[in-house]
XYZ file of C-alpha atoms in Angstrom:
733
model
C 222.765 43.464 154.532
C 219.558 43.603 156.877
C 220.984 45.048 159.670
C 222.549 47.654 157.045
C 219.132 48.706 155.289
C 218.315 49.055 159.627
C 221.121 51.734 160.251
C 220.558 53.659 156.389
C 217.375 54.264 157.335
C 217.581 55.763 160.431
C 220.331 57.322 158.971
C 217.638 59.375 157.238
C 215.192 59.449 159.252
C 217.276 61.522 161.413
C 218.773 63.862 158.484
C 215.306 64.238 157.415
C 214.447 65.403 161.267
C 217.278 67.903 161.621
C 216.292 69.841 157.976
C 213.049 69.544 159.545
C 214.095 72.301 161.918
C 215.125 76.058 161.260
C 218.145 76.522 160.559
C 219.866 80.357 162.088
C 221.761 83.352 160.542
C 224.966 81.231 162.429
C 224.508 77.797 160.528
C 223.485 76.777 163.580
C 219.944 75.611 165.521
C 220.425 76.351 168.819
C 218.277 79.832 168.946
C 218.839 82.446 171.881
C 215.338 82.751 172.010
C 212.143 81.542 170.219
C 211.332 80.595 167.575
C 209.094 81.067 164.344
C 208.367 79.518 161.601
C 210.560 79.640 159.766
C 210.414 77.093 157.285
C 208.814 78.854 153.471
C 208.023 74.864 151.951
C 204.777 74.070 151.055
C 202.876 71.350 153.179
C 199.849 69.964 151.994
C 197.642 67.747 154.306
C 198.670 64.104 154.183
C 195.668 62.022 153.432
C 196.921 58.696 155.202
C 197.206 60.985 158.440
C 192.780 62.189 157.912
C 190.173 60.220 159.240
C 187.907 58.548 156.618
C 185.285 61.688 156.036
C 188.527 64.250 156.296
C 186.669 66.185 159.280
C 189.054 66.513 162.738
C 189.264 65.412 165.495
C 187.381 67.065 167.877
C 189.151 67.102 171.664
C 186.955 64.241 173.071
C 188.504 62.250 170.094
C 191.564 62.768 171.477
C 190.724 61.854 174.786
C 189.621 59.007 173.981
C 193.131 58.630 172.500
C 195.213 59.954 176.036
C 194.872 56.641 177.537
C 197.962 54.393 177.184
C 198.111 50.364 177.328
C 196.896 49.302 180.061
C 194.449 51.864 180.446
C 196.536 54.137 182.647
C 195.912 57.972 181.805
C 198.905 59.607 180.278
C 201.185 61.682 182.550
C 201.464 64.494 179.965
C 197.439 65.530 180.968
C 197.641 68.251 183.596
C 194.380 67.526 185.204
C 195.879 64.590 186.474
C 196.128 65.816 190.816
C 198.802 63.533 191.173
C 201.075 64.352 188.387
C 204.601 65.219 189.820
C 206.134 67.429 186.870
C 203.313 69.487 186.374
C 204.026 73.186 188.331
C 200.885 74.827 188.294
C 199.077 71.733 190.081
C 197.302 72.714 193.187
C 198.367 69.330 195.263
C 202.386 70.224 193.608
C 204.877 70.477 196.077
C 206.986 72.170 194.156
C 205.186 74.901 192.535
C 206.510 78.313 192.265
C 204.107 79.959 194.728
C 206.985 82.378 196.203
C 205.231 84.478 199.069
C 208.155 86.488 199.865
C 210.389 86.588 197.078
C 213.226 87.392 199.516
C 213.489 83.980 201.714
C 212.410 82.320 198.509
C 214.074 81.473 195.931
C 211.868 81.331 192.500
C 213.114 78.832 189.412
C 214.299 79.492 186.847
C 214.364 76.482 184.408
C 211.541 73.872 183.647
C 212.588 71.469 180.630
C 210.835 69.402 178.538
C 212.955 66.906 176.476
C 211.444 66.124 173.015
C 212.711 63.138 171.272
C 214.081 62.667 167.892
C 211.395 60.238 166.301
C 209.820 59.060 168.548
C 207.282 60.152 171.419
C 209.368 60.323 174.387
C 209.260 63.535 176.245
C 210.561 63.894 179.566
C 209.254 67.193 181.527
C 212.371 67.580 184.392
C 214.014 64.165 183.731
C 210.627 62.730 184.399
C 209.709 60.693 181.427
C 205.535 61.567 179.928
C 204.355 60.108 176.173
C 203.295 62.406 173.709
C 200.192 61.363 172.314
C 202.369 60.885 168.604
C 205.522 60.614 168.320
C 207.661 63.658 166.384
C 207.142 63.554 162.996
C 208.904 64.367 159.545
C 206.596 65.295 157.550
C 207.290 67.176 154.091
C 210.633 68.118 155.205
C 208.332 70.442 158.839
C 208.741 68.592 161.859
C 204.947 68.157 163.646
C 204.709 68.162 166.864
C 201.641 66.212 168.648
C 199.783 69.938 169.899
C 198.276 68.753 172.862
C 200.281 66.952 174.311
C 202.980 70.406 174.275
C 199.796 72.641 175.056
C 198.820 71.481 177.660
C 202.621 70.351 179.099
C 202.178 73.972 178.948
C 199.478 74.463 181.058
C 197.047 76.173 177.991
C 193.317 74.303 178.058
C 192.703 72.748 175.023
C 188.993 73.191 173.388
C 187.502 72.735 170.595
C 185.526 74.902 168.962
C 182.521 73.580 167.117
C 181.228 75.726 164.898
C 184.978 77.322 163.591
C 186.118 73.862 163.102
C 189.137 75.307 165.035
C 191.244 74.096 167.954
C 191.445 77.009 170.522
C 194.087 77.361 173.249
C 193.781 79.274 176.200
C 195.664 80.544 178.699
C 194.738 83.717 181.349
C 194.818 86.530 178.766
C 196.047 84.410 175.513
C 194.290 82.137 173.132
C 195.800 80.724 170.347
C 193.555 78.910 167.415
C 195.054 76.427 165.172
C 193.054 74.393 162.164
C 192.770 71.535 160.292
C 193.547 71.680 156.564
C 195.408 75.227 157.522
C 198.814 76.924 157.922
C 196.591 79.221 159.097
C 196.508 80.631 163.353
C 195.990 83.253 165.142
C 197.295 84.689 168.773
C 195.199 86.991 169.972
C 192.569 87.268 166.948
C 195.766 88.840 164.980
C 196.436 86.078 162.017
C 200.097 84.389 161.927
C 200.957 82.240 158.728
C 203.091 78.309 159.535
C 205.286 76.288 158.093
C 202.503 73.793 157.040
C 199.475 72.762 157.154
C 197.778 71.303 160.369
C 195.961 67.571 159.863
C 195.354 65.137 161.686
C 197.442 61.848 162.088
C 195.553 59.113 163.578
C 192.705 61.108 165.575
C 195.785 63.203 166.859
C 195.652 67.615 165.931
C 199.917 67.512 164.682
C 200.739 70.983 163.780
C 205.062 72.441 162.881
C 206.590 72.594 165.901
C 208.307 76.636 165.268
C 204.527 77.178 165.660
C 203.385 76.170 168.281
C 206.013 77.152 170.085
C 205.484 80.748 169.351
C 202.945 80.610 169.438
C 203.040 79.700 173.016
C 206.097 81.893 173.218
C 208.584 78.836 174.197
C 212.042 79.028 173.712
C 213.290 76.422 172.167
C 217.105 74.306 171.414
C 218.019 72.031 169.332
C 221.067 68.900 169.632
C 221.570 66.810 166.462
C 224.403 64.385 168.492
C 222.008 64.017 171.207
C 219.050 63.612 168.847
C 216.113 65.482 171.389
C 214.958 69.172 171.476
C 214.634 70.711 175.069
C 211.778 73.777 174.906
C 211.931 75.285 177.888
C 207.931 75.593 179.893
C 209.086 78.424 182.309
C 207.081 81.270 182.761
C 208.340 84.632 184.881
C 205.510 87.186 184.699
C 207.732 90.609 184.143
C 207.129 93.416 186.316
C 206.568 97.100 184.436
C 204.749 100.307 186.300
C 206.015 104.116 185.697
C 205.606 107.072 187.648
C 204.134 111.021 187.443
C 204.373 113.597 187.796
C 207.726 113.420 185.718
C 209.068 115.964 188.898
C 208.762 114.948 192.403
C 208.623 117.798 195.657
C 208.728 116.217 198.556
C 206.676 116.794 201.276
C 204.136 118.394 197.874
C 204.111 116.046 195.290
C 200.903 112.544 194.671
C 203.113 109.952 193.359
C 201.685 108.132 191.322
C 202.214 104.205 190.602
C 201.080 102.846 186.694
C 201.203 99.611 186.850
C 202.360 97.279 183.012
C 202.816 94.304 184.267
C 202.413 91.105 182.356
C 202.351 87.702 181.288
C 204.070 85.905 178.720
C 201.429 83.527 178.483
C 198.223 85.861 179.740
C 198.376 84.999 182.832
C 196.226 87.026 185.575
C 199.002 88.960 187.979
C 197.663 87.847 190.590
C 199.274 89.417 193.532
C 201.733 92.646 194.002
C 204.301 93.038 196.172
C 206.490 96.679 196.374
C 208.688 99.271 198.498
C 209.833 102.264 198.107
C 206.110 103.591 196.687
C 205.613 106.322 198.825
C 202.077 107.863 197.693
C 204.143 111.477 198.817
C 207.926 110.971 200.026
C 208.886 113.567 202.537
C 213.256 113.818 202.285
C 214.505 115.256 199.762
C 216.931 113.172 197.889
C 216.996 110.047 195.379
C 214.322 107.031 195.675
C 213.732 103.517 194.756
C 210.951 101.694 193.987
C 210.565 98.386 193.747
C 208.241 96.227 191.780
C 207.360 92.074 192.417
C 204.157 90.264 190.723
C 202.772 87.452 190.429
C 200.919 85.298 187.387
C 198.003 82.455 188.673
C 201.204 79.428 188.548
C 202.236 81.457 191.456
C 205.522 82.448 189.830
C 207.015 85.458 190.718
C 209.084 88.128 187.955
C 212.435 89.300 188.497
C 211.835 93.001 190.968
C 211.896 95.645 188.572
C 212.951 98.876 189.789
C 212.737 102.971 189.133
C 215.313 105.333 190.907
C 213.301 109.021 191.310
C 214.967 112.053 192.550
C 212.807 113.967 194.677
C 213.541 117.281 194.734
C 213.129 119.961 197.983
C 209.942 121.398 198.895
C 209.420 124.423 196.218
C 208.552 127.510 198.131
C 205.575 129.964 196.977
C 206.772 132.670 195.345
C 206.800 135.904 197.253
C 204.639 138.949 195.539
C 206.341 142.729 195.689
C 205.356 145.543 194.138
C 206.885 149.595 194.839
C 205.604 152.371 194.043
C 207.827 156.069 193.179
C 205.372 157.657 196.610
C 202.846 156.990 198.613
C 201.041 159.941 197.691
C 199.884 161.135 193.874
C 197.424 164.315 192.713
C 194.181 162.999 190.773
C 196.130 162.450 187.429
C 199.400 162.301 188.844
C 201.954 159.322 187.441
C 202.036 156.449 189.767
C 205.238 154.789 188.701
C 205.020 150.531 189.838
C 208.634 147.877 190.727
C 207.671 144.263 190.451
C 209.980 143.251 192.304
C 209.121 139.265 193.150
C 210.402 136.930 193.034
C 210.455 132.716 192.898
C 212.602 130.400 194.334
C 212.576 128.499 191.199
C 213.193 132.026 188.670
C 209.787 131.204 187.103
C 207.132 133.426 187.677
C 203.948 131.866 185.615
C 200.836 134.611 185.380
C 200.695 138.049 186.978
C 197.734 139.572 187.820
C 197.246 143.396 189.325
C 193.800 144.515 190.401
C 192.903 148.073 191.651
C 196.372 148.991 189.788
C 196.982 152.392 187.087
C 198.578 154.738 186.230
C 197.296 156.805 187.621
C 193.534 158.252 189.732
C 191.419 160.872 189.851
C 189.213 160.321 192.269
C 190.594 161.696 196.250
C 191.323 158.518 198.968
C 192.804 155.462 199.544
C 193.120 153.363 196.547
C 194.970 149.756 198.146
C 196.265 147.861 195.332
C 197.440 144.070 194.885
C 199.885 141.997 193.012
C 198.822 138.669 192.723
C 201.773 136.191 191.493
C 202.073 132.329 190.453
C 205.336 129.881 190.040
C 204.823 127.942 186.969
C 203.749 125.270 189.447
C 200.963 126.329 190.815
C 201.649 128.423 194.163
C 200.206 131.568 194.354
C 201.614 134.178 196.087
C 199.617 138.373 197.486
C 200.677 141.621 198.009
C 199.413 144.886 198.840
C 200.853 148.121 199.603
C 197.674 151.177 200.082
C 198.502 154.632 198.282
C 196.876 158.096 198.712
C 195.522 160.552 196.617
C 195.021 164.020 197.245
C 192.210 166.938 196.703
C 194.853 168.132 194.000
C 194.934 167.463 190.108
C 197.690 167.286 188.168
C 196.493 166.334 184.597
C 192.292 165.663 183.774
C 191.299 161.870 182.710
C 191.527 162.230 178.933
C 195.161 163.970 178.986
C 196.763 162.878 181.055
C 195.980 158.442 179.255
C 197.325 160.904 176.161
C 200.550 161.679 177.846
C 200.911 158.282 179.209
C 199.396 155.549 178.039
C 202.516 153.094 177.068
C 202.673 153.126 173.213
C 200.823 149.681 171.895
C 198.110 149.780 174.358
C 194.851 151.094 174.594
C 192.929 153.647 176.489
C 189.402 155.195 176.243
C 188.005 158.239 176.640
C 185.739 160.065 178.688
C 184.928 163.325 176.182
C 183.728 161.178 172.921
C 184.194 163.587 170.530
C 186.191 161.977 167.323
C 183.937 162.561 164.988
C 183.598 166.421 166.267
C 187.325 166.610 165.555
C 188.477 168.189 162.167
C 189.218 166.240 158.903
C 193.198 166.365 157.620
C 193.401 166.824 154.247
C 195.645 164.795 152.548
C 195.964 163.009 148.752
C 195.905 159.552 148.202
C 197.876 157.769 145.513
C 197.544 154.561 144.054
C 200.190 151.789 142.988
C 199.743 148.754 141.216
C 199.932 146.118 142.871
C 197.037 142.621 142.352
C 195.489 141.732 145.163
C 193.220 138.545 144.972
C 190.663 138.246 147.796
C 189.324 134.862 148.798
C 187.085 135.626 152.029
C 183.344 134.690 150.194
C 181.958 132.519 151.574
C 183.532 133.025 154.364
C 182.195 130.471 156.389
C 182.334 127.368 154.827
C 179.918 124.368 154.930
C 180.552 122.428 152.453
C 183.989 121.175 149.729
C 184.678 123.031 146.711
C 186.794 126.094 145.260
C 186.278 129.995 146.677
C 188.397 131.234 144.608
C 190.006 130.675 141.324
C 191.691 133.547 138.563
C 194.610 133.064 135.742
C 197.078 136.431 136.349
C 200.761 137.119 135.473
C 203.474 138.549 136.849
C 203.497 140.208 140.807
C 199.975 138.912 143.094
C 199.109 139.645 146.768
C 196.379 136.948 148.023
C 194.504 137.754 151.077
C 192.836 134.301 152.151
C 190.753 134.965 155.378
C 188.027 131.494 156.322
C 185.712 130.006 158.785
C 184.845 125.835 159.017
C 181.313 126.165 160.069
C 181.249 122.571 158.305
C 180.556 118.857 160.048
C 184.236 117.490 159.319
C 187.574 118.668 159.178
C 187.816 120.894 156.725
C 192.391 121.918 154.995
C 192.130 125.273 152.703
C 194.470 124.849 149.965
C 196.176 127.903 147.369
C 196.907 125.871 144.225
C 198.912 127.075 140.692
C 198.146 125.563 137.298
C 200.558 125.904 134.023
C 198.343 126.454 131.646
C 200.459 127.184 128.675
C 202.775 125.336 126.375
C 205.739 126.405 128.118
C 207.275 125.226 131.451
C 207.128 128.751 134.079
C 208.474 129.896 137.103
C 206.290 130.409 140.749
C 207.675 132.129 143.546
C 206.578 133.215 147.229
C 207.782 135.769 148.562
C 206.468 137.188 151.921
C 203.383 135.260 153.841
C 201.846 135.725 156.985
C 200.057 132.526 157.995
C 197.601 132.075 161.313
C 195.081 129.771 162.338
C 193.718 128.112 162.169
C 192.065 128.043 165.698
C 188.269 129.767 166.834
C 189.576 133.847 167.588
C 188.118 135.525 163.768
C 189.999 138.938 164.542
C 192.993 137.295 166.273
C 194.106 135.104 162.937
C 194.090 138.417 161.526
C 195.433 140.209 163.310
C 198.499 137.714 163.778
C 198.461 136.568 159.842
C 198.973 140.962 159.682
C 202.227 141.183 161.506
C 203.955 137.802 160.768
C 203.615 138.999 157.284
C 205.243 142.565 158.114
C 207.513 140.402 159.743
C 208.662 138.715 156.625
C 208.702 141.921 154.648
C 211.004 142.515 157.059
C 213.716 139.693 156.903
C 213.703 140.965 153.326
C 212.763 136.556 152.759
C 214.357 135.552 149.442
C 211.410 133.740 148.245
C 211.040 129.916 147.550
C 210.347 128.987 143.684
C 208.310 125.828 141.677
C 208.687 125.577 137.444
C 205.423 123.847 137.183
C 205.126 121.791 133.383
C 202.584 122.132 131.210
C 199.400 122.022 132.577
C 200.676 120.830 136.010
C 199.822 121.851 139.157
C 201.522 122.435 142.682
C 199.619 123.475 146.622
C 201.265 127.325 147.101
C 201.237 128.060 150.590
C 202.331 125.376 152.165
C 200.869 126.912 155.247
C 198.316 127.029 154.585
C 196.856 123.907 154.672
C 199.138 121.871 156.880
C 196.434 121.409 159.314
C 193.591 120.923 159.357
C 190.773 123.577 160.485
C 188.546 122.184 163.174
C 184.957 123.043 163.007
C 184.412 126.425 163.591
C 187.828 126.710 163.008
C 189.506 130.801 162.085
C 192.505 130.492 158.958
C 193.716 133.154 157.991
C 196.587 134.319 155.574
C 198.153 137.135 153.482
C 201.550 136.261 150.715
C 203.071 137.705 147.929
C 203.414 135.609 144.778
C 204.392 136.323 141.470
C 204.711 134.320 137.783
C 206.472 134.373 134.637
C 203.689 133.348 132.517
C 199.704 133.012 133.037
C 199.075 130.672 135.922
C 195.816 129.947 137.099
C 195.423 130.662 140.945
C 192.559 127.903 143.191
C 191.531 128.462 146.080
C 189.759 125.474 147.341
C 188.225 123.138 150.652
C 187.791 119.937 151.069
C 188.222 117.447 153.699
C 191.818 116.657 156.176
C 191.598 113.360 155.014
C 191.584 113.404 151.193
C 195.085 114.610 148.704
C 193.877 117.800 146.831
C 195.888 117.182 143.182
C 193.260 114.135 143.146
C 190.365 115.815 144.716
C 190.313 118.834 142.217
C 188.525 118.445 139.456
C 185.138 117.330 140.425
C 185.656 120.410 143.231
C 182.358 123.024 142.265
C 182.601 126.366 142.088
C 181.109 127.959 145.720
C 178.714 130.554 145.738
C 179.331 134.054 147.042
C 177.664 135.407 150.586
C 176.500 137.666 149.368
C 177.807 139.597 152.433
C 181.910 139.120 151.671
C 184.141 139.783 149.807
C 186.006 136.743 146.600
C 187.988 138.920 143.769
C 190.778 140.766 142.174
C 191.661 143.846 142.795
C 194.246 146.274 141.178
C 196.108 149.576 142.682
C 196.042 147.768 145.061
C 199.042 150.213 147.076
C 197.938 153.418 148.255
C 200.188 156.613 149.631
C 197.580 157.978 151.797
C 200.439 161.624 152.430
C 199.420 165.288 154.707
C 201.593 167.882 153.904
C 200.682 170.577 156.595
C 201.034 169.959 159.736
C 198.324 168.227 162.344
C 199.101 168.257 165.910
C 198.678 171.742 166.304
C 195.263 171.331 166.855
C 193.122 167.958 167.124
C 192.511 166.209 163.715
C 191.708 162.834 162.140
C 191.527 161.329 158.836
C 189.457 158.039 158.060
C 190.691 155.283 156.178
C 188.434 152.203 154.426
C 185.411 154.945 154.842
C 184.267 154.834 151.117
C 184.182 158.792 151.745
C 187.738 160.589 151.601
C 189.073 157.175 151.753
C 187.300 155.448 148.329
C 187.201 151.242 147.957
C 188.949 149.041 145.134
C 186.733 148.224 142.305
C 187.826 144.886 141.005
C 186.297 141.811 139.333
C 185.489 138.181 140.261
C 186.879 136.419 138.003
C 184.836 133.098 138.573
C 182.225 134.352 137.542
C 182.269 137.495 135.271
C 181.002 139.680 138.219
C 181.626 142.990 139.273
C 183.179 142.929 142.917
C 183.743 145.787 145.889
C 186.234 145.788 148.427
C 184.504 146.790 150.927
C 186.621 148.211 153.925
C 189.243 147.527 151.287
C 191.087 144.971 153.178
C 193.896 143.016 151.496
C 195.052 146.537 150.180
C 198.422 148.248 151.503
C 198.744 151.927 153.027
C 201.575 154.085 153.364
C 200.895 156.773 155.447
C 202.848 159.825 155.081
C 202.964 162.926 158.264
C 205.385 164.573 157.028
C 205.817 167.347 159.070
C 203.643 166.426 163.026
C 204.254 169.503 165.459
C 206.305 168.388 168.875
C 204.780 167.319 171.203
C 201.175 164.927 169.228
C 199.760 161.723 170.699
C 199.630 159.724 166.973
C 196.144 157.263 168.026
C 194.206 154.762 166.450
C 190.599 155.239 166.210
C 188.175 151.725 165.490
C 184.732 154.296 164.003
C 182.983 150.114 162.559
C 182.970 147.754 165.970
C 186.231 145.551 166.919
C 189.368 145.962 166.009
C 192.277 144.621 166.918
C 195.321 145.234 164.056
C 199.374 146.138 163.804
C 201.212 149.057 162.104
C 204.912 149.309 160.925
C 205.871 153.190 162.608
C 208.874 154.397 161.088
C 210.027 150.587 160.515
C 209.194 149.004 163.858
C 205.777 147.316 164.952
C 203.539 148.832 166.959
C 199.919 145.981 167.523
C 196.839 148.388 168.440
C 196.120 146.888 171.249
C 199.144 145.034 172.258
C 196.353 144.042 175.270
C 192.509 143.753 174.550
C 190.457 145.155 171.799
C 189.434 147.958 170.812
C 185.306 148.005 170.813
C 184.204 151.161 171.233
C 183.895 154.304 169.450
C 186.027 156.169 172.223
C 188.659 153.344 172.517
C 192.144 154.841 171.244
C 194.640 152.649 170.650
C 198.515 154.083 171.044
C 200.282 154.585 168.122
C 203.026 157.315 167.810
C 204.575 160.201 169.622
C 206.592 162.758 168.510
C 209.355 165.279 170.774
C 210.131 168.181 171.315
C 210.662 168.851 167.666
C 208.539 168.775 164.738
C 209.274 165.204 163.286
C 207.705 162.799 159.547
C 206.641 159.666 160.276
C 206.040 156.708 158.038
C 203.300 154.096 158.624
C 202.394 151.047 157.602
C 199.026 149.933 157.046
C 196.897 147.452 155.957
C 193.407 146.358 157.536
C 193.280 142.815 159.377
C 190.674 140.358 157.827
C 187.907 139.939 161.035
C 187.941 143.037 162.014
C 185.854 145.950 161.254
C 185.989 148.883 159.270
C 186.346 152.617 159.115
C 188.825 153.770 160.880
C 190.325 156.886 162.143
C 194.242 158.090 163.178
C 193.905 161.106 165.246
C 196.093 163.940 165.823
C 196.065 164.966 168.915
C 198.205 167.707 170.604
C 199.516 166.139 174.280
C 198.961 168.824 178.061
C 201.537 171.094 179.312
C 202.786 170.317 182.260
C 201.151 171.960 184.780
C 202.752 173.905 187.000
C 204.353 173.020 189.905
C-alpha cells in the first residue's frame, strides 16, 4: 500500500510538471525556437516560500546558499576557474575562441539538461546542481534564476534601491522583482506567467519567462522527464553596402556593420573578405563578413553579392552653329549634339550663348554638360560677328525670342504706346478670396461666408509662425435637409518658399484641370454636418516660411457655409474648428466675396498694324471688383482683380504681329491660354523690370483672331500690360 501511494504521488508530480510546460499549436511540448510566457494562470507568492519578513533575498544571501554539503563550491557558479563546462572561462581548453574560421570549426551546441522535480542539471553531460529543484507552483514551472542565468553566462546582481534582481550580459539587461509578474528586457516591460518569489532564500522565476528573457531555446522530453536548454549563443554577422550603384575604378564603397549578439555581448573581432574600398574590375563581387563576440564565439559567414559596373565615362559636350560668321542682329541657330554613354545628361549650361549679337568681333560660346553621376564634359566654339547689321536689338528679339521666353527692350517707351480701345463685360461668377491676413502667425479662421451655387475659391497664405500649420477649406450644411457640394476644377501648389512660383503653378494646374474636363467630386452633407473639401490644400503641412496657393471651383445645391482655417499640423481640424477665432485682416491683402468675377475684354479694331497696348487690373482702364467681407460685414475691394477670369478676345490681329506681356507693378510670373494652348510668362526666370516682356503669340502672314484666357496669379504684382507690336520686315540682301 505504501509503495502504491509513493507511485501515485510521483505520477501526480510528473503530471503537474507536464501541465506547467507550455503547449504548442501542434499539441506538442517541443518548440523549435525560444518560447515566451504562454501560461496565463494567475499566480501568487506562496507564503511557505517567503522569508519571514517577506523581503527579497539579496545576491549575497543566495551566494551563501550556493554552498554544497561538505563545503564544496557549486559547479553552476561561472566564476569558478576550474569549471570545465563553462565555455566563457578564460582557462577553458575547449572554449569558443576561433581565431580563423577557415581552419577551426565552430561549436554549435551547448546543452543544459534540467531534470523534472530535481535540482540536478547536466551541462554537456556533466552534472551540476541547481540551487532549488525545478518546481511546479500553481501549475507553473519555476526555476532558480541564478542557476540558469549564470550557466548562460549572465552576471547576477541585486539593486537594493529598486529591489530588483538584475541579469547583465554585454549590452543586454534583464530585471525581475520578487512578488511581481512584471520583468524588463533592456527597459521594455513584459509580463511573466506567474509572480517571481523566494523559495528557501532562492529567487524563483517561471521557466518560460527566464528562457525568453535570456533568449534560450529549449525542448521538452516528457518520457525522459527532462527539459533541454541550448545555451549556445553565436553572434550574427550583417552589413550593408553603399552606394547602391558602384562603378569600377571610381566609386568609393562604404560597408556599414549591423552585426549583433542575441545576448548583448560585445562584438570584439571582425573578419572580412572581398571588401574593397574601390573595385578595380567590373563584374560580380562577393563580400563576406564574420564576427566574434566577447565569449570567443564566431558567427556564421554573411555574404553580399554586388554588381560592379564598368567605369562611367564623362559626357561629351558638343554643339554646332549653322554658320561660323554672322552679321550683327542675325539669328544664330545652335544644335546641341552632346552625348553620354548612359544617355543621361542631367544638366546643360551655356556660357555667352545668345541667339544674336550686336557688337562685332569674335564670340566664344561654351557648353557644359553634366551626367547623373556628376561627371562633366565641356566644349567651346568661337564665331565671328562682322560689322554689318541685319536687325537692330529690339527688332531682332521681338522677331526671334521663342514663345514663352522673355526679352528686354533697350528702348523703354511702353507707356508712350497708344492705348487700344476695348469693351469690358462682366458675367456672373462668385469669387471667394482668402488672402488676408496673408501671413499666418497663429491658428485661426481666415475666411467665412454662406452662399449657394457656383463659386471660385482663391486661397493664398504664408506661414510665419514658429510651428507647422495646415490650411483647410471646410464646408458646413446649416440647413435642415441634406445638400450636395461638388468640387470641380482645381489647381494647387505648395507648400514651398517661392511665392510667385507657387501662385503661377496653382493657376497652371487649374487651367490644366479646366482643359481635362474633370467631372468633379460630389460630397453629401447631412444637416449640421461639416466636411473638408479641397483636400490637396491640407494634405501637407506648411513649414515656417512656406506658402500654399489654391484656385478651385465648387458648387452647392443649397446654402452652405465655407470657412478657411489654419491649425497646427498635429490637430484635428473638425475637432478644433469650433474653438478657433476669426483673424483680423492685415489691411494690405484681400479677403472677401465678389460677384461677376468673369470678365470679357474685347477688341474689335485691328491691332498690331502699329505699336499699341492695353492695361489690365489698373483700376483705371480696367476697374477692380467691389465686394464684401462677410466675416465682418465690411466692404472689400479686390485690388489687382486676383481670381478674376479674363477672356481677351482680339478679333482682328494684323499679320506679323507680336503679342507680348509686360509687367507694370513689379515681379510677375504667370500663365496664359492662347487659342487653347498654354503659354508661360515667362517659362524661365521672372519678369522683373518695366521693360521686360514675355512672348505670348505671333501671327503669321495673314490677319488672325486670337483668344487669350488670363487670370492674375497670387504672389505676383499688378497692373500689367498686353503689347501689340508689328514685327520688322526681312531686310533686303
